[in-house]
C-alpha cells in the first residue's frame, strides 16, 4: 500500500514538471495576420480610382440627360424629340450602342462651327443602334449592330415609288375631304390617319403614349405627314419593328409593331405614303401603335388627326 502511494506521488510530480516545461516554452498562437500597420509601404491598395463618366460635369443642366438603366440611344432620341444620329454626333459617340449608366448626354443642338468635334462626328458612318440597353460601368461587351428589318432593303424602293404615285394622298378613301390641318400655322404638319383600321385603344396620359389601331397582318401603314425617316429598325424594346419620322415644328411620329418595314433611314416620305405593313412584333396581337410627339413629349394623336 505504501509502495502504491509512493508511485502515484511520483507520477503526479512528473506530470506537473512536464506542464511547467510546456508553459515556459515561447509558442505563438496559430493566428493569421490579417492587417498591416497603416502607412506600411508594402500594404496593397484595394480601391481603384473612380472612373470619370463622359459629360458628368453637365449633370442636371438644361439640355442634358443622364443615362438610366435600360436606356438606349433610340429611346433617348424619341423622348427628346431628336434624331439618334444627331445625338451621336453631339456627344461624339463612335458606337451608338455603347452608352453607360450615369453618362450625361447633350440632347439639344450645340452652337458649334463646321469644324467642331460634333460636326466631324456626324460625318462618320454609324451603324443603326441595336436593342442594347445602357450597361453598368463594369460592362466590357461591345454590342453588335442591329439586323435590318425584314424586307426593308428590298422594299424601300417600292415604298418610295408608292409614295410618289399616291402624291401624298390620305391613307384611305374615307379620309378624303377630311384631311385639313387643325392649325394653319407653318409649323403644324398636315396630318392624316396612318391606318384605316378600328381604334382599339386611345391615348392615356402616363399609361398609353399613343393610339392602338387594329387591322390584319400585312395591312398598309401610312406616313401621317411629310417628313424624313430618322429610324427604321427593331432597337427599342416594346415597339417591335419601328419607324420614326421627323416632321416640321419639332414633331416626331412613331409607328410600332410592324411585320415589314418599307422605308430606310434618311429617306424622305410624303403624307399618305405606305411605309410599313401591320404586324404584331413585340405585341400580343396585330395592331399599329401610333404616337405623335412634340419636342419629345407624347401628345394625343386624336386631337391632331382629322375627323374620321
Short mmCIF file of C-alpha atoms in Angstrom, two decimals:
data_model
loop_
_atom_site.label_atom_id
_atom_site.label_comp_id
_atom_site.label_asym_id
_atom_site.label_seq_id
_atom_site.Cartn_x
_atom_site.Cartn_y
_atom_site.Cartn_z
CA UNK A 1 0.00 0.00 0.00
CA UNK A 2 2.85 2.32 0.85
CA UNK A 3 4.55 1.50 -2.46
CA UNK A 4 1.38 2.32 -4.45
CA UNK A 5 1.06 5.72 -2.77
CA UNK A 6 4.71 6.47 -3.46
CA UNK A 7 4.25 5.51 -7.16
CA UNK A 8 1.19 7.77 -7.51
CA UNK A 9 3.04 10.70 -5.93
CA UNK A 10 5.97 10.24 -8.33
CA UNK A 11 3.67 10.12 -11.35
CA UNK A 12 1.85 13.28 -10.28
CA UNK A 13 5.12 15.13 -9.72
CA UNK A 14 6.39 14.13 -13.21
CA UNK A 15 3.19 15.36 -14.86
CA UNK A 16 3.45 18.73 -13.13
CA UNK A 17 7.07 19.11 -14.27
CA UNK A 18 6.07 18.41 -17.91
CA UNK A 19 3.28 21.02 -17.77
CA UNK A 20 5.61 23.59 -16.27
CA UNK A 21 8.14 22.98 -19.03
CA UNK A 22 5.47 23.47 -21.71
CA UNK A 23 4.29 26.66 -20.11
CA UNK A 24 7.80 28.11 -20.09
CA UNK A 25 8.34 27.46 -23.82
CA UNK A 26 7.65 30.53 -26.03
CA UNK A 27 4.97 29.35 -28.55
CA UNK A 28 2.92 31.71 -30.76
CA UNK A 29 -0.77 31.08 -31.24
CA UNK A 30 -1.68 29.91 -34.77
CA UNK A 31 -3.49 33.19 -35.80
CA UNK A 32 -3.23 34.52 -39.36
CA UNK A 33 -2.09 38.14 -39.61
CA UNK A 34 -4.98 39.99 -41.25
CA UNK A 35 -3.70 43.53 -41.49
CA UNK A 36 -0.56 45.57 -41.75
CA UNK A 37 0.29 48.79 -39.97
CA UNK A 38 -1.23 51.91 -41.53
CA UNK A 39 1.25 53.59 -43.82
CA UNK A 40 3.25 50.43 -44.46
CA UNK A 41 4.86 50.80 -47.90
CA UNK A 42 4.06 47.18 -48.76
CA UNK A 43 0.33 47.41 -47.96
CA UNK A 44 -1.63 46.70 -51.17
CA UNK A 45 -4.21 49.23 -52.43
CA UNK A 46 -7.65 47.71 -52.97
CA UNK A 47 -9.52 50.86 -54.08
CA UNK A 48 -9.39 51.60 -57.80
CA UNK A 49 -9.70 55.23 -58.86
CA UNK A 50 -13.28 56.19 -59.76
CA UNK A 51 -14.00 56.29 -63.49
CA UNK A 52 -14.95 59.73 -64.77
CA UNK A 53 -18.19 59.42 -66.73
CA UNK A 54 -18.44 61.33 -70.00
CA UNK A 55 -20.29 64.62 -69.57
CA UNK A 56 -20.54 64.29 -65.78
CA UNK A 57 -19.81 68.00 -65.40
CA UNK A 58 -23.12 68.75 -67.19
CA UNK A 59 -25.36 66.60 -64.97
CA UNK A 60 -28.59 68.44 -64.13
CA UNK A 61 -28.09 71.23 -66.64
CA UNK A 62 -30.88 72.12 -69.09
CA UNK A 63 -30.43 70.38 -72.42
CA UNK A 64 -28.60 67.37 -70.93
CA UNK A 65 -29.81 63.90 -69.98
CA UNK A 66 -28.30 61.42 -67.50
CA UNK A 67 -28.45 57.84 -68.80
CA UNK A 68 -30.53 55.47 -66.66
CA UNK A 69 -30.56 51.64 -66.51
CA UNK A 70 -32.40 50.20 -69.51
CA UNK A 71 -31.92 53.27 -71.72
CA UNK A 72 -30.97 53.02 -75.37
CA UNK A 73 -29.95 55.83 -77.69
CA UNK A 74 -33.15 55.29 -79.69
CA UNK A 75 -35.33 55.70 -76.59
CA UNK A 76 -33.42 58.81 -75.52
CA UNK A 77 -33.76 60.30 -79.01
CA UNK A 78 -37.50 59.59 -79.09
CA UNK A 79 -38.02 61.07 -75.62
CA UNK A 80 -36.01 64.18 -76.53
CA UNK A 81 -37.55 64.61 -80.00
CA UNK A 82 -34.20 64.27 -81.75
CA UNK A 83 -32.60 62.14 -84.44
CA UNK A 84 -30.40 59.47 -82.81
CA UNK A 85 -27.66 60.29 -85.33
CA UNK A 86 -27.66 63.89 -84.10
CA UNK A 87 -27.32 62.69 -80.51
CA UNK A 88 -24.39 60.50 -81.52
CA UNK A 89 -22.74 63.46 -83.27
CA UNK A 90 -23.33 65.99 -80.48
CA UNK A 91 -21.82 63.58 -77.95
CA UNK A 92 -19.02 62.20 -80.16
CA UNK A 93 -20.34 58.63 -79.84
CA UNK A 94 -18.44 56.38 -82.24
CA UNK A 95 -20.57 53.38 -81.18
CA UNK A 96 -24.24 54.33 -80.65
CA UNK A 97 -24.79 51.12 -78.68
CA UNK A 98 -22.12 51.93 -76.12
CA UNK A 99 -23.65 54.23 -73.52
CA UNK A 100 -23.19 53.81 -69.78
CA UNK A 101 -25.48 54.30 -66.83
CA UNK A 102 -24.67 57.70 -65.33
CA UNK A 103 -23.25 59.11 -68.57
CA UNK A 104 -24.56 62.59 -69.38
CA UNK A 105 -25.65 63.26 -72.97
CA UNK A 106 -26.41 66.52 -74.75
CA UNK A 107 -29.96 66.32 -76.14
CA UNK A 108 -30.25 69.80 -77.68
CA UNK A 109 -28.28 71.12 -80.66
CA UNK A 110 -24.93 72.68 -79.73
CA UNK A 111 -23.90 76.06 -81.09
CA UNK A 112 -20.88 74.80 -82.99
CA UNK A 113 -18.84 75.78 -86.01
CA UNK A 114 -18.49 73.40 -89.01
CA UNK A 115 -15.06 72.21 -87.84
CA UNK A 116 -16.22 71.26 -84.34
CA UNK A 117 -15.99 67.75 -82.92
CA UNK A 118 -19.74 67.23 -83.32
CA UNK A 119 -19.64 68.19 -86.99
CA UNK A 120 -16.74 65.82 -87.60
CA UNK A 121 -18.51 63.00 -85.74
CA UNK A 122 -21.67 63.48 -87.79
CA UNK A 123 -19.68 62.81 -90.96
CA UNK A 124 -18.65 59.34 -89.76
CA UNK A 125 -20.80 56.39 -90.87
CA UNK A 126 -22.65 54.87 -87.92
CA UNK A 127 -24.39 51.52 -87.75
CA UNK A 128 -28.01 51.71 -86.52
CA UNK A 129 -28.36 51.06 -82.78
CA UNK A 130 -29.45 47.55 -81.84
CA UNK A 131 -31.61 46.62 -78.87
CA UNK A 132 -28.74 47.04 -76.42
CA UNK A 133 -29.59 48.79 -73.18
CA UNK A 134 -27.31 51.00 -71.12
CA UNK A 135 -24.86 48.94 -69.08
CA UNK A 136 -23.27 49.48 -65.67
CA UNK A 137 -19.67 50.62 -65.61
CA UNK A 138 -18.24 47.10 -65.38
CA UNK A 139 -19.67 46.05 -68.75
CA UNK A 140 -16.96 45.20 -71.25
CA UNK A 141 -19.07 43.76 -74.07
CA UNK A 142 -19.35 45.82 -77.22
CA UNK A 143 -22.72 45.10 -78.82
CA UNK A 144 -23.07 44.37 -82.49
CA UNK A 145 -25.26 46.19 -84.94
CA UNK A 146 -28.93 45.54 -85.47
CA UNK A 147 -30.12 43.23 -88.18
CA UNK A 148 -32.13 45.04 -90.85
CA UNK A 149 -35.87 44.67 -90.52
CA UNK A 150 -37.48 42.04 -92.71
CA UNK A 151 -37.95 43.26 -96.25
CA UNK A 152 -36.60 46.75 -95.53
CA UNK A 153 -33.85 46.82 -98.12
CA UNK A 154 -35.76 45.17 -100.93
CA UNK A 155 -38.96 47.14 -100.34
CA UNK A 156 -37.50 50.59 -99.77
CA UNK A 157 -37.60 51.47 -103.45
CA UNK A 158 -41.15 50.19 -103.89
CA UNK A 159 -42.26 52.19 -100.84
CA UNK A 160 -40.80 55.36 -102.30
CA UNK A 161 -42.45 54.64 -105.63
CA UNK A 162 -45.78 54.09 -103.92
CA UNK A 163 -45.47 57.45 -102.20
CA UNK A 164 -44.70 59.20 -105.47
CA UNK A 165 -47.63 57.52 -107.19
CA UNK A 166 -50.03 58.40 -104.40
CA UNK A 167 -48.94 62.02 -104.44
CA UNK A 168 -49.29 62.13 -100.66
CA UNK A 169 -52.99 61.27 -100.68
CA UNK A 170 -54.89 60.29 -97.49
CA UNK A 171 -54.44 56.74 -96.19
CA UNK A 172 -57.91 55.70 -97.29
CA UNK A 173 -60.78 56.98 -99.36
CA UNK A 174 -62.72 57.54 -96.15
CA UNK A 175 -60.22 60.26 -95.25
CA UNK A 176 -60.74 62.21 -98.47
CA UNK A 177 -62.03 65.70 -97.80
CA UNK A 178 -61.28 65.35 -94.07
CA UNK A 179 -57.58 65.99 -94.08
CA UNK A 180 -57.29 69.71 -93.49
CA UNK A 181 -54.78 70.58 -90.75
CA UNK A 182 -56.19 71.59 -87.39
CA UNK A 183 -53.77 74.52 -87.26
CA UNK A 184 -52.89 76.75 -90.21
CA UNK A 185 -49.52 77.64 -88.64
CA UNK A 186 -46.49 76.85 -90.76
CA UNK A 187 -45.03 74.58 -88.07
CA UNK A 188 -48.08 72.32 -87.89
CA UNK A 189 -47.88 69.24 -90.16
CA UNK A 190 -50.82 68.39 -92.37
CA UNK A 191 -51.88 65.17 -90.66
CA UNK A 192 -53.69 62.14 -91.99
CA UNK A 193 -54.54 58.78 -90.40
CA UNK A 194 -51.71 56.22 -90.52
CA UNK A 195 -54.06 53.22 -90.91
CA UNK A 196 -57.66 52.57 -91.79
CA UNK A 197 -58.49 50.01 -89.07
CA UNK A 198 -60.67 50.43 -85.99
CA UNK A 199 -59.49 52.11 -82.82
CA UNK A 200 -58.52 49.55 -80.18
CA UNK A 201 -57.26 51.99 -77.57
CA UNK A 202 -56.84 55.71 -77.13
CA UNK A 203 -54.13 57.93 -75.71
CA UNK A 204 -53.89 57.87 -71.89
CA UNK A 205 -51.57 60.27 -70.10
CA UNK A 206 -48.93 58.25 -68.26
CA UNK A 207 -50.29 54.91 -69.49
CA UNK A 208 -50.58 54.72 -73.29
CA UNK A 209 -48.42 57.13 -75.29
CA UNK A 210 -50.42 56.85 -78.49
CA UNK A 211 -53.27 55.13 -80.32
CA UNK A 212 -53.75 51.41 -80.90
CA UNK A 213 -55.24 50.88 -84.36
CA UNK A 214 -56.48 47.43 -85.38
CA UNK A 215 -56.17 45.54 -88.62
CA UNK A 216 -54.88 42.36 -90.24
CA UNK A 217 -51.30 41.28 -90.68
CA UNK A 218 -49.99 42.93 -93.83
CA UNK A 219 -52.42 45.86 -93.82
CA UNK A 220 -50.75 49.07 -95.03
CA UNK A 221 -49.29 51.63 -92.64
CA UNK A 222 -49.00 55.19 -93.99
CA UNK A 223 -46.91 58.22 -93.13
CA UNK A 224 -49.13 60.62 -91.20
CA UNK A 225 -47.41 63.70 -92.70
CA UNK A 226 -44.49 64.72 -94.88
CA UNK A 227 -41.14 64.14 -93.24
CA UNK A 228 -37.89 62.23 -93.13
CA UNK A 229 -37.30 58.78 -91.66
CA UNK A 230 -34.90 59.05 -88.70
CA UNK A 231 -35.17 55.42 -87.60
CA UNK A 232 -36.27 52.12 -89.12
CA UNK A 233 -35.45 49.01 -87.11
CA UNK A 234 -36.18 46.96 -84.01
CA UNK A 235 -33.87 48.50 -81.42
CA UNK A 236 -36.48 49.83 -78.98
CA UNK A 237 -37.87 47.32 -76.50
CA UNK A 238 -41.66 47.02 -76.59
CA UNK A 239 -42.06 48.61 -80.04
CA UNK A 240 -41.08 45.75 -82.34
CA UNK A 241 -40.31 46.75 -85.92
CA UNK A 242 -40.49 50.52 -85.66
CA UNK A 243 -40.44 53.54 -87.97
CA UNK A 244 -39.83 57.05 -86.60
CA UNK A 245 -40.40 60.07 -88.86
CA UNK A 246 -39.26 63.63 -88.19
CA UNK A 247 -41.68 66.36 -89.29
CA UNK A 248 -41.73 70.15 -89.17
CA UNK A 249 -42.24 72.04 -85.94
CA UNK A 250 -40.33 69.65 -83.66
CA UNK A 251 -42.79 66.82 -84.33
CA UNK A 252 -41.99 63.12 -84.48
CA UNK A 253 -44.31 60.24 -85.30
CA UNK A 254 -43.71 56.60 -84.35
CA UNK A 255 -45.24 53.51 -85.99
CA UNK A 256 -44.71 50.30 -83.99
CA UNK A 257 -45.31 46.52 -84.12
CA UNK A 258 -44.99 46.26 -87.92
CA UNK A 259 -44.26 42.94 -89.60
CA UNK A 260 -42.38 44.58 -92.51
CA UNK A 261 -40.69 47.96 -92.92
CA UNK A 262 -40.74 49.54 -96.38
CA UNK A 263 -38.55 52.57 -95.79
CA UNK A 264 -35.00 53.18 -94.65
CA UNK A 265 -33.28 55.82 -92.56
CA UNK A 266 -32.80 59.29 -94.03
CA UNK A 267 -35.47 58.64 -96.67
CA UNK A 268 -37.94 61.44 -97.40
CA UNK A 269 -41.58 60.37 -97.27
CA UNK A 270 -44.81 62.01 -98.27
CA UNK A 271 -48.06 62.18 -96.36
CA UNK A 272 -50.11 59.05 -97.13
CA UNK A 273 -47.12 57.07 -98.44
CA UNK A 274 -47.05 53.39 -97.48
CA UNK A 275 -44.12 52.93 -95.10
CA UNK A 276 -44.78 49.54 -93.48
CA UNK A 277 -47.11 46.58 -93.15
CA UNK A 278 -49.03 46.00 -89.95
CA UNK A 279 -47.94 43.17 -87.68
CA UNK A 280 -47.59 42.01 -84.09
CA UNK A 281 -43.86 42.28 -83.32
CA UNK A 282 -43.40 42.86 -79.57
CA UNK A 283 -47.20 42.78 -79.17
CA UNK A 284 -49.80 40.18 -78.25
CA UNK A 285 -52.00 40.95 -81.27
CA UNK A 286 -51.84 42.57 -84.70
CA UNK A 287 -52.12 46.34 -84.32
CA UNK A 288 -50.40 49.62 -85.10
CA UNK A 289 -49.18 51.60 -82.11
CA UNK A 290 -49.04 55.21 -83.35
CA UNK A 291 -47.53 58.15 -81.49
CA UNK A 292 -47.22 61.86 -82.15
CA UNK A 293 -44.56 63.64 -80.10
CA UNK A 294 -43.78 67.34 -79.92
CA UNK A 295 -40.29 68.12 -78.60
CA UNK A 296 -40.20 64.53 -77.41
CA UNK A 297 -43.39 64.72 -75.33
CA UNK A 298 -46.24 62.37 -76.35
CA UNK A 299 -49.45 64.20 -77.24
CA UNK A 300 -52.89 62.83 -78.06
CA UNK A 301 -52.94 61.94 -81.78
CA UNK A 302 -56.74 62.03 -81.81
CA UNK A 303 -56.56 65.80 -81.21
CA UNK A 304 -54.23 66.27 -84.18
CA UNK A 305 -55.65 63.88 -86.78
CA UNK A 306 -58.63 64.84 -88.98
CA UNK A 307 -62.08 63.55 -88.04
CA UNK A 308 -62.99 60.18 -89.47
#
